Amino acid sequence: MSTPPPALPAIVEASPLRRFAAEFAASRVALGAAVLLAAILFAALFAPLLSPQDPYDLATLDIMDSKLEPGARGAAGARFLLGTDEQGRDLLSAILHGLRISLGVGVMATLVAMAFGTLTGLASAWFGGRFDALLMRIVDLQLSFPAILVALVLLAVLGQGVDKVVLALVIVQWAYYARTVRGSALAERNREYIEAARCLALPAWRIVLRHLLPNCLPPLIVIATVQVAHAIALEATLSFLGLGMPITSPSLGLLIANGYTQLLSGKYWISFFPGIALVLTIVAINLVGDQLRDVLNPRLSR
Amino acid sequence: MSAGPASSSAAQAVPLLELRGIERRFGRPLDLAARIANRLGADIDAQVVHAVDSVDLALATGEVVGLAGESGCGKSTLARIAAGILEPGRGERLWQGRPVAAMPRAERIATELKVQMIFQDAFASLDPRMRVDDLVAEAPLAHRLIRRAEKDALVDTTLRQVGLDPSAKRRWPHQFSGGQRSRIGIARALAVRPELLVCDEAVAALDVSIQAQVLNLFMRLRDELGLTYLFISHDLGVIRHLADRVLIMYLGRIVESAPTAELFAAPNHPYTRALLAEVPTLAQRRRSYQPVRGEIPSPLAPPPGCHFHPRCPHAMPRCAVEAPALKAVAPGRQSACHLNDAT
Ligand SMILES: Nc1ncnc2c1ncn2[C@@H]1O[C@H](COP(=O)(O)OP(=O)(O)OP(=O)(O)O)[C@@H](O)[C@H]1O
Ligand code: SF4
Ligand SMILES: [Mg+2]
């Protein structure tokens, strides 16, 4: 506070991204969560390189290593940091791969649901009338059922498979996006910049995609972040119940389910560590999402 | 301002833009409570605002037409219909004598580009997520008026034309001042080579000193590009300064049309006289505009006959029954008042 700072035209000059980053980092918790999330994403992305073992190459597994405690050495002398499961699989490697599968499914489902929900929401707001009324009744109906129930029924009908899990997650999630986008689009479409675009005789698709959509995006990004966490949790629940991912793609939920029977016999780590990974991932995403909402919101009410 | 090329000769020619019998209502559909009440025997009508009521309007090439009237009388609605943003409920829009609605698609789009609107709130009229050069060049590119390689040249010349430094073209709208944003809006309109600018309170949101600069810009552009203007303002001082001809609007109808000098020297319609009696001074300018004595009647239930009769000092029995038509009262002058029939 000794020298007064020089007058800063830089505040006006600062790119929106810079300002955004500074505001985001203002919360230590959120910053920590963002770092953790980055680490998780990194681990998931490079799981095959980071894992000490390929957990699904049966040739590398040794049944003698079955259910080793965290930190124990296996028959071949390798150390298992987080222990092993029933089949003698290194849990750390299994978790890294499981993380990759869980995140992959969650992100994929969220992206598809967001794309589909956003387009329907935009169309609903733009065309209005009966089309809008019909779509919004479908959305209401969809949202009035608990997501887990809808997903369970869908998977019971569709059967198992990665694609089916993604499809089920998309079906239970698109409605959130449709409703949110419709809400912001209805407010935005009466703004004068849309009138200006119409005055310039721009085609409707261009007005909707180039002007309306970008201005409806900030609340969507927030929802999408939180929905990835929902999707991951939902997928874990489904997999835990045996209706989700197939054995060939063991997600975190499936790992937890596998170790579940061992819990009572004291072999806690087989379920515990995948559970920790799942919780950390979900909490980190939610914290980042909350901070995103706080940072993006004031700018919405410009 | 010099009297523009709009004199008797231009007035005889085919108007650049003509509106015929334009009508626009806004309905507020009944809410649930009212519908239930109606089921139970109540008699609640859907509320309808007659924002614009059978308006005829012709703009000659090169003319600057001012449009004035109290708040809520339908100026913005008429402006948006003239600019092609809003569909009229009834009536016809003609460009150089040809109905726009009947034109083939490509021609209709070309025509819509000839009429551009300048908005009151320049900031709100600029997409906050687009940089200035994209704002200005979007429409010319989308309509293939220019090729992509010509974008920079177009943006630079257009920005210079409105008095902005082209080196700022990669900035966002929020990085400019109010006056600069106005200029960006004008540049965006000019980029599609319009012939008619519809300015709806285009300077009302600006500081008085900036207002003068932007008004001068409009007049310079008129000289340089031969533009025609429909200039809406509740500020009669601005209109007097700018317009060749003035239209006075009251509750959805045009009640008087006259060359500016004549209107200010000898207003014909009692409403115009009342308006002029209280031309707002500089200090009052920014207050809400309601200079004439008496309440503005609700546009939901306009008085029958002459809409002005409850406030008119000359009202006669006939005025409450029969709506006066807009008729010629002198060469180049029209007025809608029964007093003109007396003599
Ligand atoms: N989209 C709309 N929906 C319902 N009513 C409307 C709509 N637009 C305008 N109106 C009504 O139509 C009438 C005329 O409005 P308009 O905006 O054209 O008036 P104005 O002369 O521009 O007023 P101001 O000087 O306040 O801008 C008003 O009573 C207004 O409430
Ligand atoms: S028609 Fe009658 S009420 Fe209307 S302005 Fe003329 S004198 Fe007044
Ligand atoms: Mg208005």
XYZ file of C-alpha atoms and ligand atoms in Angstrom:
685
model
C 0.000 0.000 0.000
C 3.060 2.287 -0.128
C 2.877 3.382 -3.751
C -0.498 3.950 -5.308
C -1.018 1.643 -8.258
C -0.926 3.390 -11.635
C -4.256 4.047 -13.303
C -5.104 0.812 -15.025
C -6.690 0.910 -18.432
C -5.572 -2.710 -18.289
C -8.804 -3.587 -16.525
C -10.658 -2.767 -19.691
C -7.996 -4.420 -21.801
C -7.855 -7.678 -19.844
C -9.287 -10.431 -21.979
C -12.516 -11.986 -20.698
C -10.624 -15.244 -20.163
C -8.046 -13.623 -17.882
C -10.679 -11.966 -15.763
C -12.553 -15.222 -15.589
C -9.462 -17.108 -14.421
C -8.698 -14.500 -11.769
C -12.244 -14.582 -10.425
C -12.286 -18.348 -10.411
C -9.018 -18.596 -8.471
C -10.348 -16.191 -5.832
C -11.709 -19.206 -3.929
C -8.970 -21.453 -2.521
C -11.313 -24.401 -2.248
C -12.375 -24.108 -5.849
C -8.775 -23.724 -6.958
C -7.827 -26.865 -5.004
C -10.759 -28.717 -6.517
C -9.753 -27.582 -9.997
C -6.199 -28.819 -9.452
C -7.479 -32.140 -8.119
C -9.865 -32.451 -11.045
C -7.045 -31.723 -13.465
C -4.983 -34.456 -11.809
C -7.898 -36.892 -12.023
C -8.456 -36.063 -15.684
C -4.761 -36.496 -16.357
C -4.715 -39.847 -14.559
C -7.792 -41.032 -16.444
C -6.458 -39.895 -19.788
C -3.064 -41.526 -19.361
C -4.190 -44.522 -17.322
C -2.519 -47.086 -19.620
C 0.839 -45.311 -19.235
C 0.580 -44.607 -15.515
C -0.640 -48.015 -14.392
C 2.013 -50.370 -13.005
C 0.110 -53.264 -14.569
C -2.351 -53.905 -17.347
C -5.177 -55.047 -15.077
C -7.105 -56.768 -17.856
C -4.274 -58.735 -19.388
C -5.002 -62.040 -17.650
C -1.503 -63.281 -18.474
C 0.060 -60.779 -16.093
C -2.214 -61.714 -13.207
C -1.053 -64.217 -10.638
C -3.737 -65.924 -8.551
C -1.145 -66.186 -5.782
C -1.360 -62.373 -5.413
C -5.085 -62.559 -4.615
C -6.408 -60.130 -2.000
C -3.044 -58.736 -0.923
C -3.107 -55.852 1.542
C -2.149 -52.331 0.452
C 1.637 -52.045 0.283
C 2.239 -55.780 0.194
C 4.702 -57.434 -2.174
C 3.436 -59.971 -4.680
C 4.895 -63.357 -5.590
C 6.924 -61.801 -8.393
C 8.292 -59.142 -6.060
C 6.202 -56.227 -7.342
C 4.734 -53.929 -4.691
C 0.952 -53.314 -4.752
C 0.418 -49.837 -3.387
C -3.325 -50.171 -2.895
C -3.427 -53.953 -2.630
C -5.002 -56.439 -5.016
C -8.441 -57.891 -5.646
C -9.642 -61.483 -5.687
C -7.928 -62.259 -8.945
C -4.619 -60.771 -7.861
C -5.131 -57.597 -9.921
C -3.278 -54.447 -8.855
C -6.014 -52.153 -7.457
C -4.205 -48.935 -8.351
C -4.114 -50.008 -11.991
C -7.737 -51.133 -11.867
C -8.803 -47.802 -10.351
C -6.922 -45.756 -12.959
C -8.594 -47.741 -15.715
C -11.941 -47.604 -13.922
C -11.643 -43.835 -13.602
C -11.017 -43.636 -17.311
C -14.130 -45.651 -18.059
C -16.334 -43.799 -15.547
C -15.231 -40.357 -16.701
C -15.426 -41.360 -20.336
C -19.010 -42.549 -19.977
C -20.004 -39.524 -17.866
C -18.485 -36.977 -20.233
C -19.748 -38.708 -23.343
C -23.301 -38.966 -21.985
C -23.224 -35.340 -20.866
C -21.997 -34.073 -24.225
C -24.650 -35.956 -26.162
C -27.392 -34.964 -23.713
C -26.254 -31.338 -23.841
C -26.194 -31.242 -27.637
C -29.604 -32.845 -27.945
C -31.193 -30.925 -25.071
C -29.747 -27.611 -26.266
C -31.052 -28.014 -29.796
C -34.533 -28.982 -28.611
C -34.554 -26.121 -26.092
C -33.506 -23.600 -28.748
C -36.076 -24.902 -31.213
C -38.737 -24.807 -28.524
C -38.010 -21.168 -27.669
C -37.629 -20.076 -31.282
C -40.733 -21.687 -32.738
C -42.938 -21.389 -29.664
C -46.609 -22.271 -29.951
C -47.756 -25.882 -29.932
C -44.324 -27.293 -30.657
C -43.018 -25.543 -27.562
C -45.974 -26.614 -25.432
C -45.642 -30.256 -26.479
C -41.892 -30.371 -25.896
C -42.156 -28.775 -22.483
C -44.851 -31.253 -21.398
C -42.488 -34.069 -22.371
C -39.727 -32.389 -20.383
C -41.984 -31.998 -17.335
C -43.006 -35.630 -17.536
C -39.411 -36.733 -17.857
C -38.238 -34.640 -14.915
C -41.066 -35.774 -12.673
C -39.586 -39.300 -12.488
C -36.450 -39.956 -10.448
C -33.479 -40.358 -12.783
C -32.354 -43.639 -11.227
C -35.787 -45.180 -11.763
C -35.927 -44.187 -15.428
C -32.374 -45.425 -15.975
C -33.072 -48.757 -14.260
C -36.163 -49.381 -16.345
C -34.373 -48.392 -19.549
C -31.409 -50.675 -18.868
C -33.675 -53.526 -17.849
C -35.296 -53.180 -21.265
C -32.194 -52.372 -23.323
C -29.791 -54.810 -21.692
C -26.158 -54.225 -20.773
C -23.479 -52.443 -22.757
C -21.469 -49.237 -22.765
C -23.601 -47.720 -25.515
C -26.807 -48.617 -23.660
C -25.552 -47.005 -20.440
C -24.668 -43.845 -22.346
C -28.062 -43.865 -24.038
C -29.859 -44.279 -20.708
C -27.862 -41.407 -19.173
C -28.639 -39.192 -22.167
C -32.328 -39.951 -21.892
C -32.480 -39.052 -18.207
C -30.419 -35.872 -18.662
C -31.394 -34.124 -21.913
C -34.497 -32.601 -20.349
C -32.484 -30.448 -17.906
C -30.669 -28.822 -20.799
C -33.797 -28.405 -22.856
C -35.561 -26.588 -20.034
C -32.601 -24.388 -19.093
C -31.790 -23.436 -22.674
C -35.418 -22.693 -23.453
C -35.568 -20.387 -20.439
C -32.507 -18.355 -21.366
C -33.380 -18.393 -25.054
C -36.859 -16.996 -24.359
C -35.288 -14.122 -22.451
C -32.558 -13.556 -25.039
C -34.742 -13.726 -28.134
C -36.501 -10.488 -27.184
C -33.242 -8.623 -26.807
C -32.434 -6.009 -29.374
C -29.395 -7.756 -30.795
C -31.719 -10.479 -32.071
C -33.954 -7.824 -33.647
C -30.851 -6.303 -35.183
C -29.927 -9.677 -36.657
C -33.430 -10.037 -38.079
C -33.188 -6.554 -39.558
C -30.038 -7.704 -41.346
C -32.184 -10.460 -42.910
C -29.925 -13.182 -41.540
C -31.380 -16.675 -41.925
C -33.090 -18.088 -38.844
C -30.573 -20.911 -38.361
C -27.799 -18.389 -38.272
C -29.527 -16.168 -35.731
C -30.246 -19.165 -33.515
C -26.816 -20.788 -33.733
C -24.554 -17.741 -33.984
C -26.346 -15.254 -31.737
C -28.884 -16.989 -29.524
C -26.842 -20.078 -28.648
C -23.606 -18.368 -27.550
C -25.589 -16.085 -25.269
C -27.399 -19.026 -23.671
C -24.175 -20.936 -23.103
C -22.825 -19.776 -19.712
C -25.574 -21.338 -17.568
C -25.248 -24.470 -19.690
C -21.571 -24.860 -18.943
C -22.349 -24.787 -15.238
C -25.113 -27.361 -15.556
C -22.988 -29.557 -17.773
C -20.180 -29.670 -15.200
C -22.501 -30.694 -12.426
C -24.299 -33.132 -14.708
C -21.044 -34.950 -15.467
C -20.838 -35.668 -11.749
C -24.460 -36.826 -11.737
C -23.845 -39.048 -14.723
C -20.798 -40.632 -13.094
C -22.684 -41.253 -9.858
C -25.664 -42.667 -11.718
C -23.495 -44.946 -13.800
C -21.695 -46.146 -10.657
C -25.040 -46.897 -9.025
C -26.276 -48.790 -12.057
C -23.049 -50.745 -12.332
C -23.082 -51.498 -8.639
C -26.576 -52.904 -9.057
C -25.300 -55.037 -11.907
C -27.349 -53.251 -14.577
C -24.685 -50.890 -15.856
C -21.335 -51.513 -17.443
C -20.424 -54.993 -18.691
C -17.629 -56.947 -16.954
C -15.381 -56.159 -19.918
C -15.459 -52.414 -19.074
C -15.105 -52.288 -15.305
C -15.934 -48.778 -14.147
C -15.460 -47.588 -10.578
C -18.992 -48.703 -9.720
C -18.245 -52.213 -10.889
C -14.984 -52.291 -8.895
C -16.887 -51.285 -5.769
C -19.452 -53.993 -6.432
C -16.693 -56.593 -6.875
C -15.118 -55.856 -3.504
C -18.396 -55.422 -1.738
C -18.688 -59.094 -0.756
C -15.226 -58.941 0.808
C -16.012 -55.994 3.071
C -17.245 -58.101 5.951
C -14.207 -60.325 5.880
C -12.009 -57.295 6.555
C -10.637 -56.953 3.016
C -11.958 -53.402 2.942
C -9.527 -52.013 0.351
C -11.020 -53.772 -2.639
C -14.156 -51.600 -2.384
C -12.783 -48.729 -0.346
C -10.179 -47.291 -2.704
C -12.413 -47.300 -5.807
C -15.045 -45.645 -3.604
C -12.594 -42.925 -2.548
C -11.679 -42.314 -6.181
C -15.360 -42.017 -7.080
C -16.147 -39.619 -4.227
C -13.106 -37.422 -4.896
C -14.025 -37.176 -8.556
C -17.634 -36.248 -7.872
C -16.780 -33.741 -5.139
C -14.077 -32.087 -7.245
C -16.438 -31.707 -10.203
C -19.192 -30.295 -8.016
C -16.906 -27.760 -6.360
C -15.606 -26.611 -9.723
C -19.166 -26.412 -11.020
C -20.307 -24.307 -8.056
C -17.502 -21.850 -8.511
C -18.196 -21.673 -12.237
C -21.768 -20.750 -11.444
C -20.694 -18.026 -9.033
C -18.207 -16.569 -11.460
C -20.411 -16.732 -14.547
C -23.648 -15.555 -12.952
C -22.993 -11.853 -12.329
C -22.022 -11.507 -15.932
C -25.319 -13.015 -16.997
C -27.249 -10.212 -15.365
C -25.219 -7.632 -17.239
C -29.918 21.956 -42.036
C -30.652 22.650 -45.662
C -33.991 21.526 -46.927
C -33.157 18.227 -48.606
C -34.026 17.120 -52.087
C -37.501 16.399 -50.752
C -39.642 19.036 -52.316
C -42.631 18.970 -54.580
C -40.817 17.114 -57.366
C -39.688 14.234 -55.153
C -43.091 14.038 -53.526
C -44.683 13.372 -56.922
C -42.344 10.499 -57.716
C -42.830 6.949 -56.456
C -41.973 6.932 -52.738
C -38.915 4.987 -51.628
C -40.898 3.230 -48.922
C -44.635 3.347 -48.540
C -46.843 1.912 -45.827
C -50.523 1.527 -46.637
C -53.267 0.896 -44.116
C -50.880 -0.525 -41.563
C -52.465 -1.953 -38.453
C -50.896 -3.819 -35.580
C -52.532 -5.098 -32.425
C -50.933 -6.777 -29.480
C -53.168 -9.226 -27.709
C -52.648 -10.260 -24.166
C -54.385 -13.619 -24.015
C -56.645 -14.224 -21.036
C -54.967 -15.805 -18.049
C -56.360 -18.879 -16.349
C -58.280 -16.966 -13.686
C -60.061 -14.872 -16.319
C -60.893 -17.959 -18.366
C -62.396 -19.684 -15.330
C -64.326 -16.522 -14.491
C -65.668 -16.471 -18.045
C -66.796 -20.090 -17.702
C -68.687 -19.061 -14.602
C -70.534 -16.438 -16.563
C -68.270 -13.412 -16.256
C -67.575 -11.457 -19.428
C -63.889 -10.582 -19.529
C -62.497 -9.667 -22.931
C -58.985 -10.467 -24.028
C -57.017 -7.240 -23.739
C -55.958 -5.890 -27.079
C -53.655 -2.943 -27.562
C -54.183 -1.199 -30.856
C -50.562 -0.104 -31.140
C -50.825 1.091 -34.746
C -54.179 1.859 -36.303
C -54.546 2.243 -40.107
C -51.457 4.298 -40.781
C -50.427 5.471 -44.245
C -46.920 6.716 -44.670
C -44.739 7.545 -47.657
C -41.049 8.370 -47.535
C -39.603 10.128 -50.575
C -36.047 9.383 -51.623
C -33.592 11.567 -49.717
C -36.205 12.865 -47.318
C -35.734 13.079 -43.552
C -39.062 12.433 -41.894
C -39.430 13.063 -38.193
C -41.988 11.117 -36.151
C -43.071 12.444 -32.774
C -45.696 11.615 -30.202
C -46.187 10.762 -26.575
C -44.867 7.620 -24.980
C -46.804 4.519 -25.942
C -48.460 6.014 -29.008
C -46.973 3.335 -31.265
C -43.847 4.990 -32.664
C -41.579 2.022 -32.033
C -44.156 -0.404 -33.376
C -44.484 1.635 -36.565
C -40.694 1.893 -36.837
C -40.249 -1.860 -36.523
C -42.922 -2.487 -39.141
C -41.243 0.024 -41.468
C -37.899 -1.705 -40.903
C -39.407 -5.118 -41.645
C -38.671 -6.557 -38.203
C -42.306 -6.796 -37.211
C -45.115 -8.134 -39.366
C -48.045 -5.744 -39.641
C -51.360 -7.329 -38.732
C -52.916 -5.695 -41.753
C -51.701 -3.423 -44.504
C -49.042 -3.348 -47.146
C -45.419 -2.355 -47.342
C -44.142 -1.144 -50.703
C -40.558 -0.530 -51.759
C -40.357 1.837 -54.729
C -43.973 1.050 -55.473
C -43.695 -2.757 -55.252
C -45.183 -4.815 -52.412
C -42.313 -6.311 -50.430
C -44.297 -9.347 -49.300
C -44.928 -10.385 -52.908
C -41.285 -10.205 -53.980
C -39.327 -13.379 -54.751
C -37.091 -14.422 -51.861
C -33.753 -13.110 -53.113
C -35.230 -9.766 -54.030
C -37.102 -9.500 -50.757
C -33.904 -10.055 -48.808
C -32.090 -7.455 -50.920
C -34.933 -5.052 -50.188
C -34.895 -5.732 -46.456
C -31.200 -4.853 -46.470
C -32.025 -1.486 -48.040
C -33.969 -0.596 -44.894
C -31.877 -0.699 -41.739
C -32.770 0.211 -38.206
C -30.717 2.119 -35.649
C -31.735 1.167 -32.134
C -32.200 3.272 -29.040
C -30.001 1.119 -26.846
C -26.933 0.562 -28.987
C -25.325 -1.697 -26.398
C -28.320 -4.029 -26.281
C -28.428 -4.099 -30.063
C -24.860 -5.459 -30.325
C -24.320 -9.160 -29.689
C -22.074 -9.103 -26.588
C -20.223 -12.188 -27.792
C -19.069 -10.814 -31.104
C -16.115 -8.600 -31.864
C -16.671 -5.359 -33.715
C -15.333 -6.554 -37.059
C -17.546 -9.638 -36.953
C -20.553 -7.537 -36.005
C -19.985 -5.231 -38.938
C -19.060 -7.865 -41.524
C -21.449 -10.650 -40.567
C -24.376 -9.677 -42.772
C -22.311 -8.682 -45.839
C -20.531 -12.049 -45.627
C -23.683 -14.060 -44.947
C -25.440 -12.463 -47.918
C -22.318 -12.758 -50.083
C -22.161 -9.034 -50.705
C -18.418 -9.360 -50.183
C -15.875 -12.175 -50.262
C -14.018 -13.215 -47.126
C -10.828 -11.575 -48.376
C -12.622 -8.253 -48.577
C -13.774 -8.329 -44.966
C -10.955 -6.266 -43.486
C -11.219 -3.597 -46.147
C -14.977 -3.307 -45.661
C -14.700 -3.129 -41.890
C -11.959 -0.501 -42.059
C -13.757 1.796 -44.487
C -17.084 1.439 -42.689
C -15.595 2.164 -39.277
C -13.791 5.204 -40.680
C -17.027 6.353 -42.263
C -18.657 6.556 -38.817
C -15.622 8.137 -37.174
C -14.176 5.100 -35.404
C -10.559 4.007 -35.421
C -10.298 0.727 -37.384
C -7.511 -0.431 -35.082
C -10.166 -1.089 -32.421
C -12.029 -3.572 -34.594
C -10.920 -6.649 -32.666
C -12.460 -5.386 -29.442
C -15.719 -6.354 -27.808
C -18.735 -4.031 -27.559
C -18.348 -3.671 -23.786
C -14.948 -2.042 -24.292
C -16.461 1.049 -25.922
C -18.219 4.171 -24.687
C -21.900 4.860 -25.343
C -21.235 7.150 -28.280
C -18.797 4.683 -29.808
C -21.322 1.863 -29.479
C -23.847 4.000 -31.336
C -21.320 4.389 -34.100
C -20.709 0.641 -34.191
C -24.455 0.111 -34.626
C -24.494 2.646 -37.443
C -21.452 1.018 -39.063
C -23.157 -2.368 -38.956
C -26.168 -0.895 -40.753
C -24.036 0.929 -43.342
C -22.104 -2.244 -44.160
C -25.086 -3.626 -46.108
C -25.451 -0.432 -48.183
C -28.874 0.686 -46.969
C -30.887 3.455 -48.582
C -33.219 4.099 -45.671
C -32.351 4.319 -41.991
C -35.108 3.977 -39.414
C -33.793 5.578 -36.238
C -35.916 4.820 -33.169
C -34.855 7.249 -30.436
C -31.360 6.600 -31.735
C -29.704 9.268 -29.595
C -32.073 9.383 -26.622
C -29.828 7.244 -24.418
C -26.738 9.399 -25.017
C -25.348 12.394 -23.172
C -26.415 15.657 -24.715
C -22.951 16.531 -26.054
C -22.598 13.063 -27.618
C -26.114 13.352 -29.044
C -25.053 16.323 -31.127
C -22.052 14.430 -32.519
C -24.151 11.436 -33.535
C -26.844 13.662 -35.069
C -24.156 15.403 -37.097
C -22.902 12.017 -38.209
C -26.405 11.130 -39.443
C -26.564 14.338 -41.440
C -23.079 13.876 -42.872
C -23.987 10.330 -43.960
C -27.123 11.673 -45.552
C -25.107 14.056 -47.680
C -22.425 11.507 -48.522
C -24.645 8.524 -49.229
C -27.965 10.109 -50.154
C -29.744 8.294 -47.324
C -33.407 8.638 -46.459
C -34.396 8.739 -42.790
C -37.396 7.943 -40.674
C -36.299 9.639 -37.501
C -38.246 8.964 -34.333
C -37.724 11.126 -31.313
C -39.770 12.477 -28.482
C -37.443 15.469 -28.582
C -39.089 18.042 -30.845
C -35.931 20.135 -30.751
C -33.996 17.316 -32.397
C -36.722 16.763 -34.960
C -36.914 20.448 -35.820
C -33.162 20.476 -36.336
C -33.094 17.383 -38.529
C -36.327 16.709 -40.323
C -37.662 17.958 -43.644
C -41.138 16.790 -42.748
C -42.749 15.929 -39.423
C -45.393 13.353 -38.587
C -47.288 13.663 -35.325
C -48.719 10.463 -33.905
C -51.384 10.045 -31.254
C -52.617 6.695 -29.901
C -51.696 4.649 -32.947
C -52.770 7.160 -35.596
C -50.922 9.839 -37.496
C -52.783 13.075 -36.806
C -50.682 15.589 -38.702
C -48.060 15.630 -41.437
C -46.362 18.831 -42.549
C -43.040 20.287 -43.688
C -40.984 21.051 -40.586
C -40.880 24.822 -40.871
C -44.611 25.052 -41.516
C -45.493 22.692 -38.709
C -43.520 24.616 -36.152
C -44.730 27.979 -37.507
C -48.396 27.099 -37.804
C -49.471 23.750 -36.401
C -52.894 22.689 -37.607
C -54.005 19.870 -35.313
C -54.987 20.788 -31.742
C -52.758 17.992 -30.432
C -49.763 19.326 -32.346
C -50.468 22.780 -30.972
C -50.547 21.415 -27.449
C -47.273 19.550 -28.030
C -45.527 22.626 -29.414
C -46.769 24.800 -26.590
C -44.548 22.798 -24.334
C -41.483 21.973 -26.387
C -39.231 20.549 -23.741
C -36.251 22.657 -22.908
C -32.781 21.232 -22.629
C -33.181 20.707 -18.903
C -36.399 18.752 -19.233
C -35.310 16.656 -22.132
C -34.586 13.507 -20.274
C -37.714 13.473 -18.177
C -40.562 11.263 -19.122
C -42.376 12.927 -21.925
C -45.951 13.925 -21.213
C -46.287 17.559 -22.032
C -49.964 17.801 -22.889
C -52.535 18.445 -20.233
C -54.721 15.545 -19.211
C -54.099 11.835 -18.924
C -52.992 9.830 -21.921
C -55.967 7.501 -22.415
C -55.238 3.827 -22.046
C -54.356 2.279 -25.404
C -56.376 -0.710 -24.178
C -59.550 1.348 -24.397
C -58.961 4.319 -26.688
C -61.775 6.872 -26.706
C -64.212 6.497 -29.616
C -64.277 9.009 -32.453
C -61.258 11.282 -32.360
C -58.849 9.674 -29.876
C -57.864 13.155 -28.709
C -61.329 14.456 -27.846
C -61.189 13.996 -24.042
C -58.201 16.331 -23.937
C -59.037 18.609 -26.828
C -60.026 22.186 -26.003
C -62.011 22.418 -29.276
C -63.906 19.141 -29.016
C -67.387 19.139 -30.541
C -70.156 16.548 -30.213
C -69.154 15.066 -33.566
C -65.623 14.401 -32.288
C -66.788 11.754 -29.821
C -68.560 9.778 -32.527
C -66.700 10.073 -35.775
C -62.973 9.527 -36.240
C -61.494 12.312 -38.396
C -59.618 11.146 -41.493
C -56.128 12.361 -42.334
C -56.878 14.866 -45.125
C -54.956 17.453 -47.108
C -55.388 20.872 -45.538
C -52.834 22.703 -47.675
C -50.330 21.681 -50.344
C -47.997 19.153 -48.699
C -49.892 19.265 -45.407
C -52.327 16.821 -43.882
C -54.245 16.843 -40.657
C -56.888 14.665 -39.018
C -59.280 17.048 -37.291
C -62.927 17.912 -37.832
C -62.157 21.602 -37.330
C -60.777 21.632 -40.874
C -64.223 20.738 -42.253
C -65.904 23.723 -40.605
C -64.586 26.282 -43.056
N -44.541 -6.855 -27.924
C -45.601 -6.199 -27.392
N -46.549 -6.904 -26.728
C -47.610 -6.270 -26.190
N -47.831 -4.960 -26.272
C -46.921 -4.198 -26.919
C -45.756 -4.786 -27.498
N -45.028 -3.798 -28.083
C -45.703 -2.656 -27.850
N -46.855 -2.884 -27.163
C -47.846 -1.888 -26.776
O -48.166 -1.133 -27.906
C -48.281 0.241 -27.596
C -47.324 1.051 -28.422
O -46.000 0.728 -28.069
P -44.731 1.396 -28.737
O -43.529 0.790 -28.129
O -44.853 1.304 -30.210
O -44.871 2.913 -28.283
P -43.809 4.100 -28.422
O -44.530 5.213 -29.064
O -42.570 3.633 -29.068
O -43.531 4.475 -26.917
P -42.182 5.035 -26.276
O -42.117 6.485 -26.605
O -42.393 4.785 -24.817
O -41.055 4.240 -26.832
C -47.993 0.359 -26.103
O -49.223 0.439 -25.427
C -47.289 -0.918 -25.759
O -47.613 -1.308 -24.452
S -61.381 16.117 -34.216
Fe -62.350 17.219 -32.567
S -61.469 16.341 -30.733
Fe -60.208 15.700 -32.417
S -58.627 17.209 -32.459
Fe -60.133 17.920 -33.865
S -61.460 19.223 -32.654
Fe -60.212 18.092 -31.204
Mg -40.505 3.471 -28.410
